[in-house]
Coordinates of C-alpha atoms in Angstrom, one line a residue:
X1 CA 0.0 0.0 0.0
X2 CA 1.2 3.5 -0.6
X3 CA 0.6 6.5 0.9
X4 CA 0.2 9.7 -1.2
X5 CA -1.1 13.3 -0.5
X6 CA -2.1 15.8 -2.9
X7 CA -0.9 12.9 -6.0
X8 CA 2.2 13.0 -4.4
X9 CA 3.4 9.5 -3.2
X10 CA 5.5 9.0 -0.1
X11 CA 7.9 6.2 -2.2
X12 CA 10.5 9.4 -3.9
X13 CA 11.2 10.1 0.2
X14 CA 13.3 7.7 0.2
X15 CA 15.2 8.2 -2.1
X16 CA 15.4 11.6 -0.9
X17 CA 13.5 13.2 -3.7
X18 CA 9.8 13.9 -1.3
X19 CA 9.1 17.4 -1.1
X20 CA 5.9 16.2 0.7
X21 CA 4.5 18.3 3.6
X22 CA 4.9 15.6 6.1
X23 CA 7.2 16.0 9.7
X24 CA 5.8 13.5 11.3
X25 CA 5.4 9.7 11.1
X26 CA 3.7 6.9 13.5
X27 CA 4.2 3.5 12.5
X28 CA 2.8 0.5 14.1
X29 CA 5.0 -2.4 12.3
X30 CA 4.4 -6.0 12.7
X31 CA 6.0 -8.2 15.5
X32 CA 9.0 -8.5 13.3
X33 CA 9.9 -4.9 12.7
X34 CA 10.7 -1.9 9.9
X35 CA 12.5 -3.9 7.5
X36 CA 15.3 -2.4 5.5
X37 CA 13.4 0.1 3.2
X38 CA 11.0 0.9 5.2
X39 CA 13.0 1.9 8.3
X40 CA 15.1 3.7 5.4
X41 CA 11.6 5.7 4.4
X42 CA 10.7 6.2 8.4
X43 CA 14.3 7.8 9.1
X44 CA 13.8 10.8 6.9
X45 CA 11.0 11.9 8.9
X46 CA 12.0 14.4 11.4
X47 CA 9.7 13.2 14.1
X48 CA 8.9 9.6 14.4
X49 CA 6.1 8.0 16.7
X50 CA 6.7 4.2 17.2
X51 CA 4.0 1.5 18.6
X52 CA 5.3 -2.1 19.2
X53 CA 4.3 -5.3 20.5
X54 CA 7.9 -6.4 21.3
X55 CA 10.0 -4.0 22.6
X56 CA 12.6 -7.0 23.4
X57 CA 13.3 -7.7 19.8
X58 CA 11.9 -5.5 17.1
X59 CA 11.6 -2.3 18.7
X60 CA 14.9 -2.6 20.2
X61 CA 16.4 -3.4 17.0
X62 CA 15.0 -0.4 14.6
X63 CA 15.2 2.2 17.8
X64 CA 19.5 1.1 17.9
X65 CA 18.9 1.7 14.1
X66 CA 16.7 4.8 14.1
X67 CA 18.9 6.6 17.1
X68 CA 22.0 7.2 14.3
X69 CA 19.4 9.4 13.3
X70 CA 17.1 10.6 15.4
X71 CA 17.3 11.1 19.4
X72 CA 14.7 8.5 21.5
X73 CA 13.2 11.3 23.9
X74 CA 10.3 9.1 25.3
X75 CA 10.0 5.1 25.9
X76 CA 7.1 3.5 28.0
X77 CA 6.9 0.4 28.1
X78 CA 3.3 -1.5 29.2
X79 CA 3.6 -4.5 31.1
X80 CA 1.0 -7.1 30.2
X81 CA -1.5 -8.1 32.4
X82 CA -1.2 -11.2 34.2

């Protein structure tokens, strides 16, 4: 699926072509993570919002990733209910 605004498609971000509008990014990935070129599309956001289901693995993984990038400024955690 591809996201677009105005016609404009979100793909020529990453390749640093985008002259989209967009700052800010949430992404809710599956239990295995942003893979490769996605993560690459993610980074070039300037703010990034992140929801996971396994911050052991995955999350852990593309925030070690993302932080080359960007700065973490906020992680909570949930514990699940027992």
């Amino acid at each position: 699926r591809q996201l677009a605004t105005k016609g404009q498609s979100l793909g020529s971000r990453a390749g640093g072509g985008g002259a989209e509008p967009f700052e800010t990014i949430l992404v809710d990935p599956p239990r295995s993570g942003l893979d490769h070129k996605t993560r690459k599309l993610v980074a070039s956001f300037d703010t990034i919002l992140y929801i996971s289901c396994e911050p052991l693995g995955s999350l852990k993984r593309d925030m070690q990733l993302l932080g080359k990038s960007h700065e973490v400024r906020c992680d909570a955690t949930r514990k699940p209910p027992t």
